Coordinates of C-alpha atoms in Angstrom, one line a residue:
Chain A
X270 CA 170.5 131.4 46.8
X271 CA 166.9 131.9 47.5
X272 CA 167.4 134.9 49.1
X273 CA 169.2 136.3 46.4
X274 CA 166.5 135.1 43.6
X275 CA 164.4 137.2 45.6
X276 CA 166.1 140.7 46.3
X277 CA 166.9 140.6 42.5
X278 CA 162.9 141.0 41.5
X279 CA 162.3 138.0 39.4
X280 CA 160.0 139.2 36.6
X281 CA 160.2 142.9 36.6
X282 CA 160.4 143.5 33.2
X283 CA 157.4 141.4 31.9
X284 CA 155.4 143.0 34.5
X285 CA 156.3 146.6 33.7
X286 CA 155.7 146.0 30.1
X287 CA 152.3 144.3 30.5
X288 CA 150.5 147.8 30.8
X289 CA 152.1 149.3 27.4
X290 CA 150.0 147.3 25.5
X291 CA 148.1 150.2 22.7
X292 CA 144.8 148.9 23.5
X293 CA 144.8 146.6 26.3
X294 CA 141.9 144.0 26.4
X295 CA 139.5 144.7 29.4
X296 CA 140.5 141.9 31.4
X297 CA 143.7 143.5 31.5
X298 CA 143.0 145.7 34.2
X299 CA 141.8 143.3 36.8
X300 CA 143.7 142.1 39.4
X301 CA 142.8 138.4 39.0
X302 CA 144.0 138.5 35.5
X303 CA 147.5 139.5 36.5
X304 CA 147.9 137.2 39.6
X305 CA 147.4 134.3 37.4
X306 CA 149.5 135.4 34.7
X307 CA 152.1 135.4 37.6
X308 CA 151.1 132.4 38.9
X309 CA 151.0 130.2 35.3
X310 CA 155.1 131.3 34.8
X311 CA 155.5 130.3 38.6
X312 CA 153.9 126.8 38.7
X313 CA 155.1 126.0 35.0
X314 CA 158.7 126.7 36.5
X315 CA 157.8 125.2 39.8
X316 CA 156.5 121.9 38.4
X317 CA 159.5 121.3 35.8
X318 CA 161.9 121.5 38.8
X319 CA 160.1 119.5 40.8
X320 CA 159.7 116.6 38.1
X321 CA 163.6 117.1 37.9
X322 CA 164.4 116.9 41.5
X323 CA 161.4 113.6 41.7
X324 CA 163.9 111.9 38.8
X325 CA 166.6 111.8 41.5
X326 CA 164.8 110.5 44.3
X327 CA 166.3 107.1 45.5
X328 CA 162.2 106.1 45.9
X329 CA 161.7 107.0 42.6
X330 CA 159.4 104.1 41.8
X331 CA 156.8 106.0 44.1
X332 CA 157.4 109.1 42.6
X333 CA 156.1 107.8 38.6
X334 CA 152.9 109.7 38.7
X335 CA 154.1 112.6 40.2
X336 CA 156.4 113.0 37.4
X337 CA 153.8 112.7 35.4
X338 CA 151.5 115.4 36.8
X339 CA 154.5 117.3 37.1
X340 CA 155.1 117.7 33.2
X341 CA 151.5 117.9 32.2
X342 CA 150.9 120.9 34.4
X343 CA 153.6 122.1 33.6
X344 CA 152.8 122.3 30.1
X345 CA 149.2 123.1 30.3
X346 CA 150.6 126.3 32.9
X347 CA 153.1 127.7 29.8
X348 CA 150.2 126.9 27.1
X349 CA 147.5 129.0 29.5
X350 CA 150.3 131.9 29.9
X351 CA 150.7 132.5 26.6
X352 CA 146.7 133.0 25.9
X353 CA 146.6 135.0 28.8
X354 CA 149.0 137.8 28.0
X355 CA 147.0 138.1 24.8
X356 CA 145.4 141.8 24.2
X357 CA 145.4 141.9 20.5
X358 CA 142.1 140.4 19.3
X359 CA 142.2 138.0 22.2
X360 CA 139.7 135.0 21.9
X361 CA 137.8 135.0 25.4
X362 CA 136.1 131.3 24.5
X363 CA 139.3 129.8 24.3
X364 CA 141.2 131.6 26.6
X365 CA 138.0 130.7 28.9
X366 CA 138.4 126.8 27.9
X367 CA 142.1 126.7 28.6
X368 CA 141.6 128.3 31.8
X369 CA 139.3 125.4 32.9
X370 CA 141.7 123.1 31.6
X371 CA 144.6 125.0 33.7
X372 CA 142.5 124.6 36.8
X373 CA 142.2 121.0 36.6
X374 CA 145.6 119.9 35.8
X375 CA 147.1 121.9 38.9
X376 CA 143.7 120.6 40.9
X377 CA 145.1 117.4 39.7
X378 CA 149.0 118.0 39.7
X379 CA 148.4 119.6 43.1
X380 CA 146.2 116.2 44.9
X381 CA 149.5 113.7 43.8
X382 CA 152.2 116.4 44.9
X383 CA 150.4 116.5 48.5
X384 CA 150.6 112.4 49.2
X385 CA 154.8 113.2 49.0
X386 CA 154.6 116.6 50.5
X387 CA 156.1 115.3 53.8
X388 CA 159.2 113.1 52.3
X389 CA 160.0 115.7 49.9
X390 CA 160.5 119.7 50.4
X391 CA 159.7 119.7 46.2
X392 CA 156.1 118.2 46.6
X393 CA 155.6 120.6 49.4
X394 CA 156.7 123.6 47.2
X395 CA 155.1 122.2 44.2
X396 CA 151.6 121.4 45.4
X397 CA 151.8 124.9 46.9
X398 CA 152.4 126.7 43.7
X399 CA 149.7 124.2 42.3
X400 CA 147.0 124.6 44.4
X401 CA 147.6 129.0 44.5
X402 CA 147.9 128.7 40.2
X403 CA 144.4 126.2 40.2
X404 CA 142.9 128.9 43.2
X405 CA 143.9 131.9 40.9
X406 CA 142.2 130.1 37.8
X407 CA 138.7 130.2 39.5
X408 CA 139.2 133.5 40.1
X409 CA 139.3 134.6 36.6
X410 CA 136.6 132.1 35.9
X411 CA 134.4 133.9 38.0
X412 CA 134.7 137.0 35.4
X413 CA 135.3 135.3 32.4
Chain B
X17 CA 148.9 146.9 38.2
X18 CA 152.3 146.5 37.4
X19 CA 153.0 147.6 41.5
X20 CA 150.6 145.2 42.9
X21 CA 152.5 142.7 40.6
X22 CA 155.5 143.3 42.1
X23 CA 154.7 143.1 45.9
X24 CA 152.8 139.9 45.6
X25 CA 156.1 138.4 44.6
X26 CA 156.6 136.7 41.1
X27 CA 158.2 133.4 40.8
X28 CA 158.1 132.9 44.7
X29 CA 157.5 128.6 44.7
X30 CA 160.0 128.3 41.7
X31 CA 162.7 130.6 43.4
X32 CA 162.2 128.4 46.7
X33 CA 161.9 125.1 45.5
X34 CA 165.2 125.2 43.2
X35 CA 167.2 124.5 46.5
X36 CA 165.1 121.5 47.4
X37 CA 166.9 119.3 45.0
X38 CA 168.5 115.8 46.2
X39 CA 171.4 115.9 44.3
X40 CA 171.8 119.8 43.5
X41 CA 174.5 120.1 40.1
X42 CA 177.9 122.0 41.4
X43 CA 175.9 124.7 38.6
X44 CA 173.3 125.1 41.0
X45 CA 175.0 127.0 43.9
X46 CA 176.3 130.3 41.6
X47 CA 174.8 133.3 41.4
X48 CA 175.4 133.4 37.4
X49 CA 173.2 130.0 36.8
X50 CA 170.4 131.3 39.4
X51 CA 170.5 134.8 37.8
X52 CA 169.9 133.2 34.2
X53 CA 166.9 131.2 35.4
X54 CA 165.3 134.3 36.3
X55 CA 166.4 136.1 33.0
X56 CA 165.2 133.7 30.7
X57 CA 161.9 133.9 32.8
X58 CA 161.3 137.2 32.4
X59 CA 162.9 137.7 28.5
X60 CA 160.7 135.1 27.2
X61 CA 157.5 136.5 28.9
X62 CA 158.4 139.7 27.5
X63 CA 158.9 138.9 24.5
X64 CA 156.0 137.1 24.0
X65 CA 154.3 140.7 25.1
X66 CA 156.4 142.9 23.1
X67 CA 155.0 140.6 19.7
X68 CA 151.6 140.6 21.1
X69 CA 151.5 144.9 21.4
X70 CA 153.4 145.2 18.2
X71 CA 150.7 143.0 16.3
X72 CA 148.2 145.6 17.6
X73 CA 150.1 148.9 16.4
X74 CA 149.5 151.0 13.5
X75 CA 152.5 150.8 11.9
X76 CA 152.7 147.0 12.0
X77 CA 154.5 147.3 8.4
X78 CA 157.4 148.4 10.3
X79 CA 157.4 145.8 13.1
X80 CA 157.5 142.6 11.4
X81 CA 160.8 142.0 12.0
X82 CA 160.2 143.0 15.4
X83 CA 157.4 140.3 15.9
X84 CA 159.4 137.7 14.7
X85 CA 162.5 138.0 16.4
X86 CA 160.3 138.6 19.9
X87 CA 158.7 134.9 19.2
X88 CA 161.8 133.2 18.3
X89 CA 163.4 135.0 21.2
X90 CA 160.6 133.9 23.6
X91 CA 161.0 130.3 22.2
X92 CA 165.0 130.1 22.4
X93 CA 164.7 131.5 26.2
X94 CA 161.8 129.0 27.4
X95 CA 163.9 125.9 25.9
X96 CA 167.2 127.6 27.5
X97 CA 165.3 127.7 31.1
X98 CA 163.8 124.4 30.6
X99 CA 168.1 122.9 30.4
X100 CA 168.8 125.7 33.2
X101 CA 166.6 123.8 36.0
X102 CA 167.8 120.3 34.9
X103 CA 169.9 119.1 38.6
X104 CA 169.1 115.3 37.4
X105 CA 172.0 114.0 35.2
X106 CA 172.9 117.1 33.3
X107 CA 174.5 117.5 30.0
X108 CA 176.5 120.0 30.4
X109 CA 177.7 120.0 26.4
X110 CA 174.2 120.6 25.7
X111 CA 173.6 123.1 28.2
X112 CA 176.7 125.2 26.6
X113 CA 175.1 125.3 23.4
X114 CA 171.6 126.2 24.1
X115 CA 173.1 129.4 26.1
X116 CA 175.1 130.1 23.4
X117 CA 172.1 130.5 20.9
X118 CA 170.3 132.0 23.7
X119 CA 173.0 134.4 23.8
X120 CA 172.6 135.2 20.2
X121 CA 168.3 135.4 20.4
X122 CA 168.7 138.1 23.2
X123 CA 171.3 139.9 21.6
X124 CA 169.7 140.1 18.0
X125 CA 166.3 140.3 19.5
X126 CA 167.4 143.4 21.9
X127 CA 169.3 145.1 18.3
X128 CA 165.8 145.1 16.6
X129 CA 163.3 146.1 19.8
X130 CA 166.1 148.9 20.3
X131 CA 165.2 150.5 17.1
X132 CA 161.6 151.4 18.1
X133 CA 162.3 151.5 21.7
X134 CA 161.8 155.6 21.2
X135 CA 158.9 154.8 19.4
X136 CA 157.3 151.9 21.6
X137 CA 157.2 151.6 25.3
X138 CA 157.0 147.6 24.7
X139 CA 160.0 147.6 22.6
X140 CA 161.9 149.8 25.2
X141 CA 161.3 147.4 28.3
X142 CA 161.6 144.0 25.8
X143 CA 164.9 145.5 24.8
X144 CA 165.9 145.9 28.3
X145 CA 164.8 142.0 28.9
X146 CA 166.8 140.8 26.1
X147 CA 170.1 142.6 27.0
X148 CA 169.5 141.7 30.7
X149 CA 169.3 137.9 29.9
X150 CA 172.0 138.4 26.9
X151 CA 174.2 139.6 29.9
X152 CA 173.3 137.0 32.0
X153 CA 174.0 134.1 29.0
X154 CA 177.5 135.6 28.8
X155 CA 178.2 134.8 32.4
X156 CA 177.0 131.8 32.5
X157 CA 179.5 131.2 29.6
X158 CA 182.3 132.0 31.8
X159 CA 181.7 129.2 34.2
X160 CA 180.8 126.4 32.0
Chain C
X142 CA 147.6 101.1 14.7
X143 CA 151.0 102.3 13.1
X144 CA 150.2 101.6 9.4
X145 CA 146.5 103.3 9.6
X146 CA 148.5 106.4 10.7
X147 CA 151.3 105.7 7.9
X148 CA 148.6 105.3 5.1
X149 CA 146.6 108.2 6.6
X150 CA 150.1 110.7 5.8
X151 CA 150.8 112.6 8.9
X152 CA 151.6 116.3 8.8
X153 CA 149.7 116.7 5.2
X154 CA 148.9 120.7 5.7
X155 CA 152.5 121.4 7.1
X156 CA 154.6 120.1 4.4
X157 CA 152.2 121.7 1.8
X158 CA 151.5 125.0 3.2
X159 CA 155.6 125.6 3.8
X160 CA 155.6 126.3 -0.2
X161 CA 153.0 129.0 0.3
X162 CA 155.4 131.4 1.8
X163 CA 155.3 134.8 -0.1
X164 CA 159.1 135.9 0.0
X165 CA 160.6 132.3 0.6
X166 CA 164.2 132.2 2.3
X167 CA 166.7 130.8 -0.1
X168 CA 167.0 128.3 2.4
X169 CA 163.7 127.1 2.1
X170 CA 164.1 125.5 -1.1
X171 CA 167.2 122.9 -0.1
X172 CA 166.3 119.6 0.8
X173 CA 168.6 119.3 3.7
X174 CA 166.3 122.3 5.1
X175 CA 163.1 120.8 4.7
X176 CA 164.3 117.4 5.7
X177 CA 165.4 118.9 9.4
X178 CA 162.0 120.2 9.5
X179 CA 160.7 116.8 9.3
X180 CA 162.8 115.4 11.3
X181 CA 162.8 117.5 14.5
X182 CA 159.5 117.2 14.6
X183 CA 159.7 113.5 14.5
X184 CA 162.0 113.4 16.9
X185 CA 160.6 115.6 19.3
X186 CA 157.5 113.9 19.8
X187 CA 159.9 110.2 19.7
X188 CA 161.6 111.5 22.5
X189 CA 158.3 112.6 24.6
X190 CA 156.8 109.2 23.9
X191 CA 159.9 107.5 25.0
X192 CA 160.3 109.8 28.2
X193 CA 156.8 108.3 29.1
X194 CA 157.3 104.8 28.2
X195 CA 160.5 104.6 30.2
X196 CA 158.5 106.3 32.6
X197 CA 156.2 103.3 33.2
X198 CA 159.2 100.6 33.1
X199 CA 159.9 97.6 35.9
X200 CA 163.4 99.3 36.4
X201 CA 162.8 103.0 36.0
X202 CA 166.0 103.1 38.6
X203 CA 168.1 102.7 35.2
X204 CA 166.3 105.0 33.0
X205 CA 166.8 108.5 35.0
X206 CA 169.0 109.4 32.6
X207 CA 167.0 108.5 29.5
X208 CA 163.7 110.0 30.5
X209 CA 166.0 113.8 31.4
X210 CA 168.0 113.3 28.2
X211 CA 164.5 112.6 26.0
X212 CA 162.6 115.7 27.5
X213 CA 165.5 118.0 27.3
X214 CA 166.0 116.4 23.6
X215 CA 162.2 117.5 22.8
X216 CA 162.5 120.6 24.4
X217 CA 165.5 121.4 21.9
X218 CA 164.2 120.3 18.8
X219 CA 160.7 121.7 19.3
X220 CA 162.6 125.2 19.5
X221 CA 164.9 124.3 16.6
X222 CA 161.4 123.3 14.9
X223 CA 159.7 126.8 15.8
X224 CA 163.0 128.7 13.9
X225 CA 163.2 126.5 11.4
X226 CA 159.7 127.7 9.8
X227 CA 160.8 130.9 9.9
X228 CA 161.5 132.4 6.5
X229 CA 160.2 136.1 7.0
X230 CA 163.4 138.2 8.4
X231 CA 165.4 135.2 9.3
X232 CA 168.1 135.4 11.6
X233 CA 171.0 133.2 10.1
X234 CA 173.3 133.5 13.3
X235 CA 170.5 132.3 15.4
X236 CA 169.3 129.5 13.9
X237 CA 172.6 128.3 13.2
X238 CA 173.5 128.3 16.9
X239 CA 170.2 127.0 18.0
X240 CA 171.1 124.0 14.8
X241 CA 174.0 123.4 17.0
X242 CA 172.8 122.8 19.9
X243 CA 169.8 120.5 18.6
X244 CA 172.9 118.4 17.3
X245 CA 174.3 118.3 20.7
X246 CA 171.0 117.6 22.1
X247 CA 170.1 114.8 20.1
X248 CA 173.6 112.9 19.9
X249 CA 173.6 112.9 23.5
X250 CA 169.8 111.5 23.9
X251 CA 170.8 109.2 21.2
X252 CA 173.5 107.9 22.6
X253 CA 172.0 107.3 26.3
X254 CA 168.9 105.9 24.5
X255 CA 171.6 103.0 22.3
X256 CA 172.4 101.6 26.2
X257 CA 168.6 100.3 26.2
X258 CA 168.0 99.9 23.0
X259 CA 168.4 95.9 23.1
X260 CA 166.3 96.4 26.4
X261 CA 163.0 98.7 25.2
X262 CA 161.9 98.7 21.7
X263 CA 161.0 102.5 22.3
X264 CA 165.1 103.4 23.5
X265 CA 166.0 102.0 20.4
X266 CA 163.4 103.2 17.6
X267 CA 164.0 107.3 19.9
X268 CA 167.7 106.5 19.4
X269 CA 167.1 105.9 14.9
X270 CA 165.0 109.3 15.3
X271 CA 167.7 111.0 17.5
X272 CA 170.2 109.7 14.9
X273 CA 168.7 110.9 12.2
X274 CA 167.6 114.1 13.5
X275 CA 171.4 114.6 14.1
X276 CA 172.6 113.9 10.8
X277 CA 169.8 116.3 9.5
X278 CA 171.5 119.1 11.5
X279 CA 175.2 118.1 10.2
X280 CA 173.6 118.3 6.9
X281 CA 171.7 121.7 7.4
X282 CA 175.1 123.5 9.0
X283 CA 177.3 122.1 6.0
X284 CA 175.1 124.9 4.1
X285 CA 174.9 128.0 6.7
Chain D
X64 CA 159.5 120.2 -2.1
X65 CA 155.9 119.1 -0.9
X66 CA 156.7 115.6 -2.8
X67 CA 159.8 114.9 -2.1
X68 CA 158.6 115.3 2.2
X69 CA 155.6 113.2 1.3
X70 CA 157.8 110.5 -0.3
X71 CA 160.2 110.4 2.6
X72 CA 157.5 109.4 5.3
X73 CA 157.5 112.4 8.4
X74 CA 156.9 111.5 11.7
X75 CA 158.1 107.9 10.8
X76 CA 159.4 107.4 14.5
X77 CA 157.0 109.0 16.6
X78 CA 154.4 106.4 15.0
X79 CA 156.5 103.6 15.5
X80 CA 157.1 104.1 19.0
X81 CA 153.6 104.9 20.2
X82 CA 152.9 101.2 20.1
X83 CA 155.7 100.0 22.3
X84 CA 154.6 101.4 25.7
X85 CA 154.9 98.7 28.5
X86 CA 151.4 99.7 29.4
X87 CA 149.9 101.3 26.9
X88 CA 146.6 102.9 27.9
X89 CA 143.1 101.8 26.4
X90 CA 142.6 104.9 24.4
X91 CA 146.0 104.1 23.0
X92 CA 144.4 101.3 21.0
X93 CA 141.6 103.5 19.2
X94 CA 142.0 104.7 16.1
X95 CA 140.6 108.7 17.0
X96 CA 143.2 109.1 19.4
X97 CA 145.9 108.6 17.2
X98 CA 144.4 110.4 14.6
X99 CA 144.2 112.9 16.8
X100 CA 148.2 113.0 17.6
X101 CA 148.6 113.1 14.0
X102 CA 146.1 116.1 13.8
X103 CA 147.5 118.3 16.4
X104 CA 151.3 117.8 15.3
X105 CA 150.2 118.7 11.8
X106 CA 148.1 121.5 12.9
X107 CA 150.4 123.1 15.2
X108 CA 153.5 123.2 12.8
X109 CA 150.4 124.4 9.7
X110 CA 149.7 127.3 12.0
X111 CA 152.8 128.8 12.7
X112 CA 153.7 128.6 9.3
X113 CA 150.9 130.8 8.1
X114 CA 151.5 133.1 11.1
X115 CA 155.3 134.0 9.8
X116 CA 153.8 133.8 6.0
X117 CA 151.6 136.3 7.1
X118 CA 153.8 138.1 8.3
X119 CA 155.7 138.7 5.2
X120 CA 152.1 139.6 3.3
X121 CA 151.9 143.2 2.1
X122 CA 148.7 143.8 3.8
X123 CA 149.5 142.6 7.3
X124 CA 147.1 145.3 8.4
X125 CA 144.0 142.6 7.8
X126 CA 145.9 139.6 9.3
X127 CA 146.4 140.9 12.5
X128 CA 143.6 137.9 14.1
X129 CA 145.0 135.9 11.6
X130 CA 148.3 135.7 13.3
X131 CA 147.2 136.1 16.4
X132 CA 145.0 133.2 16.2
X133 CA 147.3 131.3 14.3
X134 CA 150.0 131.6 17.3
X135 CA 147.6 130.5 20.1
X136 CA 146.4 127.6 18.1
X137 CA 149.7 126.5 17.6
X138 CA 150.3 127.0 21.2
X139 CA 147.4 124.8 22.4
X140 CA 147.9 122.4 19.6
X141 CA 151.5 121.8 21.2
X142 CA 150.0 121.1 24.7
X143 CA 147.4 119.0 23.5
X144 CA 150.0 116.9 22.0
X145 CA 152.0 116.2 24.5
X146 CA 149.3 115.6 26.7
X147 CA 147.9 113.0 24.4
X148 CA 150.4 111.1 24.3
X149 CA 150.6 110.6 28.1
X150 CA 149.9 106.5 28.4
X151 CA 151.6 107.0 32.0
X152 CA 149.0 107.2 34.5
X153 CA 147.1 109.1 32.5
X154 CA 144.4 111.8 34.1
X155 CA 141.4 111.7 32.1
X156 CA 139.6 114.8 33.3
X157 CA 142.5 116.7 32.3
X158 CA 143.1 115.5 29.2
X159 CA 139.5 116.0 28.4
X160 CA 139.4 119.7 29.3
X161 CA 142.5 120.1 27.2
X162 CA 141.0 118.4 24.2
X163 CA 137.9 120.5 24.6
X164 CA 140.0 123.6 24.6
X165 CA 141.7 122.6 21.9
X166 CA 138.6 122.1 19.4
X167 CA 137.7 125.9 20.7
X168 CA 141.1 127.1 19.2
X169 CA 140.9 125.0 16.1
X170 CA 137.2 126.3 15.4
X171 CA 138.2 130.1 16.4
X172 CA 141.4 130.1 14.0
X173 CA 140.0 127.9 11.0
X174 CA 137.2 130.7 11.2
X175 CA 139.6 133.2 10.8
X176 CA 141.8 131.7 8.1
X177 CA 138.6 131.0 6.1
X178 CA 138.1 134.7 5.4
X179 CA 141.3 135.0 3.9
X180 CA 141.6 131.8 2.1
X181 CA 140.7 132.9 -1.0
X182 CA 143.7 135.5 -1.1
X183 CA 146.4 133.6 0.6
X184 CA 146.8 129.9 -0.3
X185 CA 148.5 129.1 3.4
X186 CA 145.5 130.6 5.2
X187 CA 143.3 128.1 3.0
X188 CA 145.5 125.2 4.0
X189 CA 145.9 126.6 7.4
X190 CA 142.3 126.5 7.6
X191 CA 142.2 122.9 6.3
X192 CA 144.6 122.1 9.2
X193 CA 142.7 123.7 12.0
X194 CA 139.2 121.9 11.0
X195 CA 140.7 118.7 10.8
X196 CA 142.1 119.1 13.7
X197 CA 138.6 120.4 15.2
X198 CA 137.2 117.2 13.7
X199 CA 139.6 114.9 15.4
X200 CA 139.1 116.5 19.1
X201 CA 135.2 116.2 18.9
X202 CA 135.7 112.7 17.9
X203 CA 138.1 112.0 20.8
X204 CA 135.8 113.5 23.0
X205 CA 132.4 111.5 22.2
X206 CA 135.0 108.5 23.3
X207 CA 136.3 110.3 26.6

């Protein structure tokens, strides 16, 4: 399955259209902006699955904060996504303030998945796409 | 930017960790259900991008309806993706129902873009989106 | 704590601005339209507070289902919310579909919710709102 | 319309329930942070109201901020929300930065909506929403 997912170029048509904005916003150009646009949608996604997958795990009495975490970053990654593809007018304070709160919930998200990351394949995963979506974050804090 | 996207590999943690899942649904395992994660992915992105570009055009007296059918769009595909990953105790009823009016979004959403689509790279691509996703819905509907 | 918010009248500016609207849809003068308004939104956040309640329960090993069926519940109804608001260029076959499914949605979290309601005071108040969000649906698609 | 919702009592579960979490949180007790919920439910719903109003406004060429504002309010508003109500192991730091970011958006868009509040009746209670709402999170956060 994952194989497939993968030939089949997941994304492609919200990347092509992301440059035919009529007057993209600076930031739109840089490469940091775009990686974490991409990695927002893939730790949202990411973190929903893995709070599904946790709610089936026999030791799911372990597994309550990680839930948790799960769904917050989750929705803190789609909130940030959709001030980040923002060109018209865009408001760089609060896109700047949500970033900073993106970073800390998949810092955060990221630190619980890790304590499971060797019982459970989803931890693993999760934590990965965390800690890449909190690492892309700083990036575009840098320039911000 | 939109080729640097699409070698660092959209959607990479969220395409590997759906397989992780304890108890993986008998849904999880086609090629229709796995295709329609992706397609929601990428409609609702693009949609949200398509309204975003449109609200900066000139002739935003002719978009309007264009604008709102891409954020209802966007909002009918994220909740559609959000039932699509659910392995843990799924309600299949429900699941029907929400591709059905996901069905519906795309297609009316990919009627309206498709009227500028000469006019508006953005409306071209988030045409293309919708129709994709409207295709995949309709497979999906199939199986269920 | 619950009758300082009740006196205090939650969602004050909503229910006043939705009479602002310049060209109102027809539909936004029935009752049974503004009541689902209401009510989705009461029930969506219901379900999200009893997803985290049941989330911090002695026997969490009984709740899986409760906690999927209340986030994909709030998922739904925040959608059916976000078209439910719209009254410029209105898509009728859309929101009618996505009205089913937030029937389905919430007579399915409803009834998984009745199982503990003799249990958890918060299963059985999400079930009333899950009820009546369901009824306000039935209502709402008797007039579409 | 406004009367009859007013009479009828919204959100009616969702404040019933928030006091019947096994372990509710201390924050849960104080009287800001529900005010808060209250706030950012009846903010987020206000805002994307006034965004499809304006839509429908003959001179959509001024509103463009306006809408775009009022969507990415909305959207942090939502996030905020659920976040907020979070009594399940809780993460403080993240809730914080959320909180923070959402004053930024409610400041940014009730400074937009002011301008055109003398014209358009849902950008003045819009605006009414947004500072509120701004209130609310500043007095959260001299408690966090």
């Amino acid at each position: 399955m994952a194989s497939y997912l993968q030939t089949a170029h997941p994304m492609k048509h919200a990347i092509d259209i992301l440059s035919t904005h009529p007057h993209p916003s600076p930031a739109g150009s840089t490469d940091a902006w775009t990686q974490l646009i991409k990695a927002t949608a893939d730790c949202a996604v990411s973190c929903q699955i893995c709070a599904d997958a946790c709610l089936a795990e026999e030791k799911i009495d372990m597994l309550r904060r990680c839930i948790r975490s799960d769904l917050n970053c989750a929705t803190v990654c789609e909130a940030t996504l959709k001030l980040l593809i923002t060109q018209t007018e865009r408001d760089q304070a609060v896109l700047k303030a949500q970033v900073e709160a993106c970073a800390k919930a998949c810092g955060g998200c990221a630190e619980e998945c890790e304590k499971h990351a060797k019982m459970h394949a989803h931890c693993r995963i999760c934590a990965e796409a965390c800690r890449a979506c909190e690492k892309a974050c700083q990036q575009v804090l840098t320039t911000v």
